[in-house]
């Protein structure tokens, strides 16, 4: 399959993330609905977390099997194991550091009252980032989009490699399956935005521009990964991006569960988790049914 056709497949697979965006503009849903939406988002992310970790672990498992059978050494095990641990650590701890930095930057912005000359007015290096002025829901949405984007880059690599190798049927099945995946992932990105308020406590309904930006961060890497995967195949690169995604998604799930737990509705949390998990496995079944 030539590159333009392959890129079209990647675009289709990534663009379906747009389908879940309108949920982010819901205003003032009932508290129970809000908890259910958040828990469903966690369920989708939990499936993605399992999916990316299992894919990232596969090369390590194969290398260990080769050692057991006497056909391989410990070098590949150590190499893939280091990439696995390093990617997971950077993905998780990197978002922890980023989130804490944004919180400190937001506090600096609040201390600079009207008419006061802040230090940031003198030095661009200490200027408060624009993101620090976002609501907590918007910042969490961004973190989710980043984690999903890393995951989708790895999916794009798979599409590109299948198309480049001439496995047209496999590439088509991957596109269909990943497109279904991304439709549920779009919902996961915007779930924290339902009934969100801005820093002043007023209606924080996100603009369509903001939602499209989150879709570009979360779905765009599918297109980029398809272009890269069509050019070369690298299992270590896939492991790195998959574990980066797993680490970042783990951090985001903890944040979302904290939000859901404050409502003290464990029943709705359980229902939402179940719905999200089943949605993930059902869409994955489409890929498996096609022989991928």
PDB file of C-alpha atoms in Angstrom:
ATOM      1  CA  UNK A   1       0.000   0.000   0.000  1.00  0.00           C
ATOM      2  CA  UNK A   2       1.436   3.382  -0.971  1.00  0.00           C
ATOM      3  CA  UNK A   3       2.091   6.162   1.555  1.00  0.00           C
ATOM      4  CA  UNK A   4      -0.884   8.458   0.673  1.00  0.00           C
ATOM      5  CA  UNK A   5      -3.376   5.614   1.086  1.00  0.00           C
ATOM      6  CA  UNK A   6      -1.700   4.547   4.326  1.00  0.00           C
ATOM      7  CA  UNK A   7      -1.905   8.106   5.674  1.00  0.00           C
ATOM      8  CA  UNK A   8      -5.602   8.175   4.805  1.00  0.00           C
ATOM      9  CA  UNK A   9      -6.100   5.037   6.920  1.00  0.00           C
ATOM     10  CA  UNK A  10      -4.266   6.680   9.806  1.00  0.00           C
ATOM     11  CA  UNK A  11      -6.397   9.801   9.481  1.00  0.00           C
ATOM     12  CA  UNK A  12      -9.606   7.762   9.577  1.00  0.00           C
ATOM     13  CA  UNK A  13      -8.456   5.811  12.642  1.00  0.00           C
ATOM     14  CA  UNK A  14      -7.518   8.979  14.534  1.00  0.00           C
ATOM     15  CA  UNK A  15     -10.431  11.206  13.500  1.00  0.00           C
ATOM     16  CA  UNK A  16     -13.112   9.155  15.270  1.00  0.00           C
ATOM     17  CA  UNK A  17     -11.873  10.596  18.562  1.00  0.00           C
ATOM     18  CA  UNK A  18     -14.007  13.613  17.575  1.00  0.00           C
ATOM     19  CA  UNK A  19     -17.212  11.616  18.151  1.00  0.00           C
ATOM     20  CA  UNK A  20     -16.979  11.809  21.936  1.00  0.00           C
ATOM     21  CA  UNK A  21     -16.231  15.534  22.147  1.00  0.00           C
ATOM     22  CA  UNK A  22     -19.801  16.923  22.461  1.00  0.00           C
ATOM     23  CA  UNK A  23     -20.094  15.239  25.891  1.00  0.00           C
ATOM     24  CA  UNK A  24     -17.611  17.807  27.199  1.00  0.00           C
ATOM     25  CA  UNK A  25     -20.120  20.619  26.671  1.00  0.00           C
ATOM     26  CA  UNK A  26     -22.809  19.138  28.908  1.00  0.00           C
ATOM     27  CA  UNK A  27     -23.807  21.650  31.572  1.00  0.00           C
ATOM     28  CA  UNK A  28     -25.055  20.909  35.066  1.00  0.00           C
ATOM     29  CA  UNK A  29     -25.831  17.185  34.743  1.00  0.00           C
ATOM     30  CA  UNK A  30     -27.224  15.455  37.799  1.00  0.00           C
ATOM     31  CA  UNK A  31     -24.489  14.517  40.320  1.00  0.00           C
ATOM     32  CA  UNK A  32     -25.124  10.827  39.686  1.00  0.00           C
ATOM     33  CA  UNK A  33     -24.707  11.275  35.940  1.00  0.00           C
ATOM     34  CA  UNK A  34     -21.446  13.115  36.511  1.00  0.00           C
ATOM     35  CA  UNK A  35     -20.081  10.272  38.674  1.00  0.00           C
ATOM     36  CA  UNK A  36     -21.182   7.689  36.114  1.00  0.00           C
ATOM     37  CA  UNK A  37     -19.507   9.568  33.260  1.00  0.00           C
ATOM     38  CA  UNK A  38     -16.261   9.923  35.200  1.00  0.00           C
ATOM     39  CA  UNK A  39     -16.231   6.252  36.223  1.00  0.00           C
ATOM     40  CA  UNK A  40     -16.935   5.163  32.639  1.00  0.00           C
ATOM     41  CA  UNK A  41     -13.969   7.247  31.527  1.00  0.00           C
ATOM     42  CA  UNK A  42     -11.817   5.439  34.103  1.00  0.00           C
ATOM     43  CA  UNK A  43     -13.073   2.101  32.787  1.00  0.00           C
ATOM     44  CA  UNK A  44     -12.027   3.006  29.245  1.00  0.00           C
ATOM     45  CA  UNK A  45      -8.617   4.140  30.484  1.00  0.00           C
ATOM     46  CA  UNK A  46      -8.237   0.988  32.583  1.00  0.00           C
ATOM     47  CA  UNK A  47      -8.725  -1.132  29.480  1.00  0.00           C
ATOM     48  CA  UNK A  48      -6.193   0.972  27.555  1.00  0.00           C
ATOM     49  CA  UNK A  49      -3.748   0.613  30.464  1.00  0.00           C
ATOM     50  CA  UNK A  50      -4.059  -3.176  30.333  1.00  0.00           C
ATOM     51  CA  UNK A  51      -3.858  -3.174  26.541  1.00  0.00           C
ATOM     52  CA  UNK A  52      -0.680  -1.117  26.278  1.00  0.00           C
ATOM     53  CA  UNK A  53       1.106  -2.921  29.103  1.00  0.00           C
ATOM     54  CA  UNK A  54       0.337  -6.340  27.632  1.00  0.00           C
ATOM     55  CA  UNK A  55       1.633  -5.197  24.227  1.00  0.00           C
ATOM     56  CA  UNK A  56       4.766  -3.666  25.771  1.00  0.00           C
ATOM     57  CA  UNK A  57       5.437  -6.822  27.816  1.00  0.00           C
ATOM     58  CA  UNK A  58       5.184  -9.158  24.797  1.00  0.00           C
ATOM     59  CA  UNK A  59       8.836  -8.671  23.613  1.00  0.00           C
ATOM     60  CA  UNK A  60      10.106  -9.279  27.146  1.00  0.00           C
ATOM     61  CA  UNK A  61       8.001 -12.405  27.434  1.00  0.00           C
ATOM     62  CA  UNK A  62       9.324 -13.658  24.082  1.00  0.00           C
ATOM     63  CA  UNK A  63      12.914 -12.964  25.144  1.00  0.00           C
ATOM     64  CA  UNK A  64      12.408 -14.834  28.423  1.00  0.00           C
ATOM     65  CA  UNK A  65      10.912 -17.750  26.511  1.00  0.00           C
ATOM     66  CA  UNK A  66      13.988 -17.833  24.268  1.00  0.00           C
ATOM     67  CA  UNK A  67      16.245 -17.937  27.340  1.00  0.00           C
ATOM     68  CA  UNK A  68      14.217 -20.797  28.779  1.00  0.00           C
ATOM     69  CA  UNK A  69      14.455 -22.737  25.511  1.00  0.00           C
ATOM     70  CA  UNK A  70      18.187 -22.118  25.243  1.00  0.00           C
ATOM     71  CA  UNK A  71      17.906 -20.070  22.043  1.00  0.00           C
ATOM     72  CA  UNK A  72      18.659 -16.635  23.468  1.00  0.00           C
ATOM     73  CA  UNK A  73      20.617 -14.712  26.068  1.00  0.00           C
ATOM     74  CA  UNK A  74      19.770 -12.237  28.782  1.00  0.00           C
ATOM     75  CA  UNK A  75      20.773  -9.209  26.700  1.00  0.00           C
ATOM     76  CA  UNK A  76      17.381  -8.716  25.008  1.00  0.00           C
ATOM     77  CA  UNK A  77      15.627  -9.302  28.330  1.00  0.00           C
ATOM     78  CA  UNK A  78      17.708  -6.612  30.021  1.00  0.00           C
ATOM     79  CA  UNK A  79      17.336  -4.232  27.078  1.00  0.00           C
ATOM     80  CA  UNK A  80      13.582  -4.505  26.718  1.00  0.00           C
ATOM     81  CA  UNK A  81      13.185  -4.612  30.498  1.00  0.00           C
ATOM     82  CA  UNK A  82      15.081  -1.326  30.859  1.00  0.00           C
ATOM     83  CA  UNK A  83      12.952   0.321  28.188  1.00  0.00           C
ATOM     84  CA  UNK A  84       9.806  -1.000  29.882  1.00  0.00           C
ATOM     85  CA  UNK A  85      10.759   0.250  33.353  1.00  0.00           C
ATOM     86  CA  UNK A  86      12.160   3.539  32.072  1.00  0.00           C
ATOM     87  CA  UNK A  87       9.138   4.380  29.919  1.00  0.00           C
ATOM     88  CA  UNK A  88       6.727   3.522  32.718  1.00  0.00           C
ATOM     89  CA  UNK A  89       8.670   5.666  35.206  1.00  0.00           C
ATOM     90  CA  UNK A  90       8.962   8.663  32.884  1.00  0.00           C
ATOM     91  CA  UNK A  91       5.293   8.487  31.880  1.00  0.00           C
ATOM     92  CA  UNK A  92       4.090   8.325  35.489  1.00  0.00           C
ATOM     93  CA  UNK A  93       6.563  10.553  37.308  1.00  0.00           C
ATOM     94  CA  UNK A  94       6.775  13.020  34.434  1.00  0.00           C
ATOM     95  CA  UNK A  95       3.073  13.821  34.774  1.00  0.00           C
ATOM     96  CA  UNK A  96       3.413  14.063  38.551  1.00  0.00           C
ATOM     97  CA  UNK A  97       6.167  16.669  38.149  1.00  0.00           C
ATOM     98  CA  UNK A  98       4.239  18.500  35.427  1.00  0.00           C
ATOM     99  CA  UNK A  99       1.042  18.648  37.452  1.00  0.00           C
ATOM    100  CA  UNK A 100       2.863  19.956  40.531  1.00  0.00           C
ATOM    101  CA  UNK A 101       4.606  22.588  38.431  1.00  0.00           C
ATOM    102  CA  UNK A 102       1.268  23.742  37.007  1.00  0.00           C
ATOM    103  CA  UNK A 103      -0.194  23.958  40.514  1.00  0.00           C
ATOM    104  CA  UNK A 104       2.713  26.139  41.696  1.00  0.00           C
ATOM    105  CA  UNK A 105       2.457  28.315  38.597  1.00  0.00           C
ATOM    106  CA  UNK A 106      -1.256  28.779  39.206  1.00  0.00           C
ATOM    107  CA  UNK A 107      -0.593  29.892  42.780  1.00  0.00           C
ATOM    108  CA  UNK A 108       1.967  32.439  41.558  1.00  0.00           C
ATOM    109  CA  UNK A 109      -0.640  33.829  39.169  1.00  0.00           C
ATOM    110  CA  UNK A 110      -3.187  34.196  41.989  1.00  0.00           C
ATOM    111  CA  UNK A 111      -0.701  36.092  44.182  1.00  0.00           C
ATOM    112  CA  UNK A 112      -0.241  38.704  41.465  1.00  0.00           C
ATOM    113  CA  UNK A 113      -3.294  40.850  42.118  1.00  0.00           C
ATOM    114  CA  UNK A 114      -4.790  43.541  39.865  1.00  0.00           C
ATOM    115  CA  UNK A 115      -2.404  46.422  39.327  1.00  0.00           C
ATOM    116  CA  UNK A 116       0.462  44.595  41.014  1.00  0.00           C
ATOM    117  CA  UNK A 117       3.679  44.268  39.070  1.00  0.00           C
ATOM    118  CA  UNK A 118       4.643  40.620  39.198  1.00  0.00           C
ATOM    119  CA  UNK A 119       8.166  39.380  38.653  1.00  0.00           C
ATOM    120  CA  UNK A 120       6.884  37.665  35.510  1.00  0.00           C
ATOM    121  CA  UNK A 121       6.393  41.099  33.918  1.00  0.00           C
ATOM    122  CA  UNK A 122      10.146  41.631  34.030  1.00  0.00           C
ATOM    123  CA  UNK A 123      11.446  38.209  33.029  1.00  0.00           C
ATOM    124  CA  UNK A 124       9.896  35.955  30.363  1.00  0.00           C
ATOM    125  CA  UNK A 125      11.538  32.978  32.044  1.00  0.00           C
ATOM    126  CA  UNK A 126       9.285  33.341  35.104  1.00  0.00           C
ATOM    127  CA  UNK A 127       6.124  34.101  33.169  1.00  0.00           C
ATOM    128  CA  UNK A 128       3.105  32.129  34.341  1.00  0.00           C
ATOM    129  CA  UNK A 129       2.128  29.524  31.707  1.00  0.00           C
ATOM    130  CA  UNK A 130      -1.248  30.010  30.056  1.00  0.00           C
ATOM    131  CA  UNK A 131      -2.201  26.452  31.049  1.00  0.00           C
ATOM    132  CA  UNK A 132      -1.826  27.396  34.715  1.00  0.00           C
ATOM    133  CA  UNK A 133      -4.938  29.559  34.326  1.00  0.00           C
ATOM    134  CA  UNK A 134      -7.040  26.646  33.092  1.00  0.00           C
ATOM    135  CA  UNK A 135      -9.601  24.968  35.313  1.00  0.00           C
ATOM    136  CA  UNK A 136      -8.739  21.667  37.000  1.00  0.00           C
ATOM    137  CA  UNK A 137     -11.021  19.858  34.558  1.00  0.00           C
ATOM    138  CA  UNK A 138      -9.226  21.326  31.560  1.00  0.00           C
ATOM    139  CA  UNK A 139      -5.791  20.425  32.920  1.00  0.00           C
ATOM    140  CA  UNK A 140      -6.917  16.862  33.647  1.00  0.00           C
ATOM    141  CA  UNK A 141      -8.396  16.633  30.162  1.00  0.00           C
ATOM    142  CA  UNK A 142      -5.022  17.654  28.741  1.00  0.00           C
ATOM    143  CA  UNK A 143      -3.213  14.975  30.747  1.00  0.00           C
ATOM    144  CA  UNK A 144      -5.652  12.335  29.493  1.00  0.00           C
ATOM    145  CA  UNK A 145      -5.173  13.515  25.900  1.00  0.00           C
ATOM    146  CA  UNK A 146      -1.381  13.276  26.242  1.00  0.00           C
ATOM    147  CA  UNK A 147      -1.539   9.717  27.592  1.00  0.00           C
ATOM    148  CA  UNK A 148      -3.989   8.609  24.912  1.00  0.00           C
ATOM    149  CA  UNK A 149      -1.899  10.336  22.249  1.00  0.00           C
ATOM    150  CA  UNK A 150       1.164   8.299  23.204  1.00  0.00           C
ATOM    151  CA  UNK A 151      -0.938   5.152  23.033  1.00  0.00           C
ATOM    152  CA  UNK A 152      -2.363   6.126  19.649  1.00  0.00           C
ATOM    153  CA  UNK A 153       1.108   6.799  18.233  1.00  0.00           C
ATOM    154  CA  UNK A 154       1.926   3.149  18.913  1.00  0.00           C
ATOM    155  CA  UNK A 155      -1.345   2.136  17.239  1.00  0.00           C
ATOM    156  CA  UNK A 156      -0.401   4.231  14.210  1.00  0.00           C
ATOM    157  CA  UNK A 157       2.944   2.427  14.037  1.00  0.00           C
ATOM    158  CA  UNK A 158       1.066  -0.885  13.791  1.00  0.00           C
ATOM    159  CA  UNK A 159      -1.148   0.405  10.964  1.00  0.00           C
ATOM    160  CA  UNK A 160       1.816   1.797   9.032  1.00  0.00           C
ATOM    161  CA  UNK A 161       3.905  -1.355   9.414  1.00  0.00           C
ATOM    162  CA  UNK A 162       1.019  -3.596   8.287  1.00  0.00           C
ATOM    163  CA  UNK A 163       0.368  -1.435   5.218  1.00  0.00           C
ATOM    164  CA  UNK A 164       4.056  -1.225   4.286  1.00  0.00           C
ATOM    165  CA  UNK A 165       4.442  -5.002   4.501  1.00  0.00           C
ATOM    166  CA  UNK A 166       1.540  -5.558   2.108  1.00  0.00           C
ATOM    167  CA  UNK A 167      -0.844  -6.925   4.734  1.00  0.00           C
ATOM    168  CA  UNK A 168      -3.760  -4.885   3.398  1.00  0.00           C
ATOM    169  CA  UNK A 169      -6.467  -6.896   5.128  1.00  0.00           C
ATOM    170  CA  UNK A 170      -4.698  -6.627   8.463  1.00  0.00           C
ATOM    171  CA  UNK A 171      -4.186  -2.875   8.035  1.00  0.00           C
ATOM    172  CA  UNK A 172      -7.882  -2.412   7.241  1.00  0.00           C
ATOM    173  CA  UNK A 173      -8.970  -4.421  10.256  1.00  0.00           C
ATOM    174  CA  UNK A 174      -6.589  -2.432  12.465  1.00  0.00           C
ATOM    175  CA  UNK A 175      -8.054   0.820  11.195  1.00  0.00           C
ATOM    176  CA  UNK A 176     -11.617  -0.332  11.945  1.00  0.00           C
ATOM    177  CA  UNK A 177     -10.703  -1.555  15.411  1.00  0.00           C
ATOM    178  CA  UNK A 178      -8.606   1.473  16.325  1.00  0.00           C
ATOM    179  CA  UNK A 179     -11.287   3.817  14.980  1.00  0.00           C
ATOM    180  CA  UNK A 180     -13.785   2.228  17.382  1.00  0.00           C
ATOM    181  CA  UNK A 181     -11.230   2.500  20.183  1.00  0.00           C
ATOM    182  CA  UNK A 182     -10.669   6.179  19.504  1.00  0.00           C
ATOM    183  CA  UNK A 183     -14.392   6.918  19.584  1.00  0.00           C
ATOM    184  CA  UNK A 184     -14.477   5.741  23.212  1.00  0.00           C
ATOM    185  CA  UNK A 185     -11.185   7.515  23.978  1.00  0.00           C
ATOM    186  CA  UNK A 186     -12.655  10.854  22.888  1.00  0.00           C
ATOM    187  CA  UNK A 187     -15.270  10.437  25.583  1.00  0.00           C
ATOM    188  CA  UNK A 188     -12.548   9.658  28.106  1.00  0.00           C
ATOM    189  CA  UNK A 189     -10.756  12.920  27.299  1.00  0.00           C
ATOM    190  CA  UNK A 190     -13.768  15.167  27.828  1.00  0.00           C
ATOM    191  CA  UNK A 191     -15.383  13.401  30.802  1.00  0.00           C
ATOM    192  CA  UNK A 192     -13.600  15.687  33.335  1.00  0.00           C
ATOM    193  CA  UNK A 193     -15.086  18.730  31.550  1.00  0.00           C
ATOM    194  CA  UNK A 194     -18.735  17.954  32.301  1.00  0.00           C
ATOM    195  CA  UNK A 195     -20.074  20.561  34.724  1.00  0.00           C
ATOM    196  CA  UNK A 196     -16.601  22.104  34.933  1.00  0.00           C
ATOM    197  CA  UNK A 197     -16.157  25.646  36.247  1.00  0.00           C
ATOM    198  CA  UNK A 198     -13.409  28.130  35.504  1.00  0.00           C
ATOM    199  CA  UNK A 199     -10.971  29.576  38.046  1.00  0.00           C
ATOM    200  CA  UNK A 200     -13.531  32.256  39.014  1.00  0.00           C
ATOM    201  CA  UNK A 201     -16.177  29.621  39.773  1.00  0.00           C
ATOM    202  CA  UNK A 202     -18.446  30.495  36.838  1.00  0.00           C
ATOM    203  CA  UNK A 203     -19.606  28.314  33.941  1.00  0.00           C
ATOM    204  CA  UNK A 204     -16.513  26.671  32.470  1.00  0.00           C
ATOM    205  CA  UNK A 205     -18.018  25.137  29.336  1.00  0.00           C
ATOM    206  CA  UNK A 206     -15.060  24.419  27.023  1.00  0.00           C
ATOM    207  CA  UNK A 207     -14.953  26.069  23.621  1.00  0.00           C
ATOM    208  CA  UNK A 208     -15.017  24.008  20.454  1.00  0.00           C
ATOM    209  CA  UNK A 209     -11.491  25.240  19.805  1.00  0.00           C
ATOM    210  CA  UNK A 210     -10.322  23.719  23.099  1.00  0.00           C
ATOM    211  CA  UNK A 211     -12.061  20.421  22.344  1.00  0.00           C
ATOM    212  CA  UNK A 212     -10.545  20.252  18.866  1.00  0.00           C
ATOM    213  CA  UNK A 213      -7.130  20.927  20.388  1.00  0.00           C
ATOM    214  CA  UNK A 214      -7.560  18.004  22.772  1.00  0.00           C
ATOM    215  CA  UNK A 215      -8.673  15.827  19.856  1.00  0.00           C
ATOM    216  CA  UNK A 216      -5.530  16.796  17.938  1.00  0.00           C
ATOM    217  CA  UNK A 217      -3.321  15.874  20.900  1.00  0.00           C
ATOM    218  CA  UNK A 218      -5.109  12.566  21.503  1.00  0.00           C
ATOM    219  CA  UNK A 219      -5.940  11.471  17.946  1.00  0.00           C
ATOM    220  CA  UNK A 220      -3.308  13.228  15.845  1.00  0.00           C
ATOM    221  CA  UNK A 221      -0.476  10.872  16.897  1.00  0.00           C
ATOM    222  CA  UNK A 222      -2.335   8.020  15.161  1.00  0.00           C
ATOM    223  CA  UNK A 223      -1.752   9.809  11.855  1.00  0.00           C
ATOM    224  CA  UNK A 224       1.877  10.617  12.719  1.00  0.00           C
ATOM    225  CA  UNK A 225       2.548   7.052  13.879  1.00  0.00           C
ATOM    226  CA  UNK A 226       1.108   5.708  10.631  1.00  0.00           C
ATOM    227  CA  UNK A 227       3.563   7.810   8.616  1.00  0.00           C
ATOM    228  CA  UNK A 228       6.498   6.707  10.789  1.00  0.00           C
ATOM    229  CA  UNK A 229       5.434   3.045  10.778  1.00  0.00           C
ATOM    230  CA  UNK A 230       5.227   3.019   6.980  1.00  0.00           C
ATOM    231  CA  UNK A 231       8.901   4.037   6.800  1.00  0.00           C
ATOM    232  CA  UNK A 232      10.481   1.721   9.345  1.00  0.00           C
ATOM    233  CA  UNK A 233       9.652  -0.890  11.948  1.00  0.00           C
ATOM    234  CA  UNK A 234      11.090  -0.733  15.472  1.00  0.00           C
ATOM    235  CA  UNK A 235       9.893  -2.874  18.337  1.00  0.00           C
ATOM    236  CA  UNK A 236      11.952  -0.928  20.928  1.00  0.00           C
ATOM    237  CA  UNK A 237      10.291   2.332  19.836  1.00  0.00           C
ATOM    238  CA  UNK A 238       6.878   0.717  20.261  1.00  0.00           C
ATOM    239  CA  UNK A 239       7.792  -0.453  23.759  1.00  0.00           C
ATOM    240  CA  UNK A 240       8.904   3.056  24.745  1.00  0.00           C
ATOM    241  CA  UNK A 241       5.732   4.756  23.566  1.00  0.00           C
ATOM    242  CA  UNK A 242       3.474   2.066  24.993  1.00  0.00           C
ATOM    243  CA  UNK A 243       5.047   2.285  28.453  1.00  0.00           C
ATOM    244  CA  UNK A 244       5.056   6.088  28.373  1.00  0.00           C
ATOM    245  CA  UNK A 245       1.334   5.884  27.665  1.00  0.00           C
ATOM    246  CA  UNK A 246       0.783   3.336  30.451  1.00  0.00           C
ATOM    247  CA  UNK A 247       2.573   5.487  33.023  1.00  0.00           C
ATOM    248  CA  UNK A 248       0.669   8.641  32.134  1.00  0.00           C
ATOM    249  CA  UNK A 249      -2.674   6.824  32.012  1.00  0.00           C
ATOM    250  CA  UNK A 250      -2.023   5.304  35.455  1.00  0.00           C
ATOM    251  CA  UNK A 251      -1.582   8.784  36.929  1.00  0.00           C
ATOM    252  CA  UNK A 252      -4.716  10.100  35.242  1.00  0.00           C
ATOM    253  CA  UNK A 253      -6.819   7.146  36.477  1.00  0.00           C
ATOM    254  CA  UNK A 254      -5.818   7.898  40.060  1.00  0.00           C
ATOM    255  CA  UNK A 255      -6.902  11.532  39.619  1.00  0.00           C
ATOM    256  CA  UNK A 256     -10.249  10.585  38.071  1.00  0.00           C
ATOM    257  CA  UNK A 257     -10.985   7.975  40.732  1.00  0.00           C
ATOM    258  CA  UNK A 258     -10.325  10.608  43.384  1.00  0.00           C
ATOM    259  CA  UNK A 259     -12.892  12.870  41.744  1.00  0.00           C
ATOM    260  CA  UNK A 260     -15.461  10.060  41.540  1.00  0.00           C
ATOM    261  CA  UNK A 261     -14.825   8.883  45.117  1.00  0.00           C
ATOM    262  CA  UNK A 262     -15.744  12.279  46.587  1.00  0.00           C
ATOM    263  CA  UNK A 263     -19.370  11.670  45.591  1.00  0.00           C
ATOM    264  CA  UNK A 264     -19.510   8.578  47.844  1.00  0.00           C
ATOM    265  CA  UNK A 265     -21.470   6.605  45.241  1.00  0.00           C
ATOM    266  CA  UNK A 266     -19.511   3.367  44.978  1.00  0.00           C
ATOM    267  CA  UNK A 267     -22.409   1.745  43.131  1.00  0.00           C
ATOM    268  CA  UNK A 268     -22.261   4.254  40.263  1.00  0.00           C
ATOM    269  CA  UNK A 269     -18.476   4.023  40.190  1.00  0.00           C
ATOM    270  CA  UNK A 270     -18.727   0.246  39.781  1.00  0.00           C
ATOM    271  CA  UNK A 271     -21.348   0.553  37.017  1.00  0.00           C
ATOM    272  CA  UNK A 272     -19.256   3.100  35.147  1.00  0.00           C
ATOM    273  CA  UNK A 273     -16.088   1.034  35.431  1.00  0.00           C
ATOM    274  CA  UNK A 274     -17.934  -2.002  34.065  1.00  0.00           C
ATOM    275  CA  UNK A 275     -19.377  -0.072  31.108  1.00  0.00           C
ATOM    276  CA  UNK A 276     -16.002   1.451  30.244  1.00  0.00           C
ATOM    277  CA  UNK A 277     -14.163  -1.862  30.473  1.00  0.00           C
ATOM    278  CA  UNK A 278     -16.728  -3.677  28.355  1.00  0.00           C
ATOM    279  CA  UNK A 279     -16.607  -0.907  25.730  1.00  0.00           C
ATOM    280  CA  UNK A 280     -12.847  -1.333  25.510  1.00  0.00           C
ATOM    281  CA  UNK A 281     -12.951  -5.122  25.211  1.00  0.00           C
ATOM    282  CA  UNK A 282     -15.781  -5.086  22.682  1.00  0.00           C
ATOM    283  CA  UNK A 283     -13.912  -2.724  20.366  1.00  0.00           C
ATOM    284  CA  UNK A 284     -10.738  -4.777  20.801  1.00  0.00           C
ATOM    285  CA  UNK A 285     -12.701  -7.888  19.826  1.00  0.00           C
ATOM    286  CA  UNK A 286     -13.243  -6.391  16.377  1.00  0.00           C
ATOM    287  CA  UNK A 287      -9.486  -6.313  15.834  1.00  0.00           C
ATOM    288  CA  UNK A 288      -9.036  -9.876  17.125  1.00  0.00           C
ATOM    289  CA  UNK A 289     -11.920 -11.184  15.039  1.00  0.00           C
ATOM    290  CA  UNK A 290     -10.184  -9.878  11.926  1.00  0.00           C
ATOM    291  CA  UNK A 291      -7.095 -11.916  12.718  1.00  0.00           C
ATOM    292  CA  UNK A 292      -4.929  -9.044  13.974  1.00  0.00           C
TER     293      UNK A 292
END
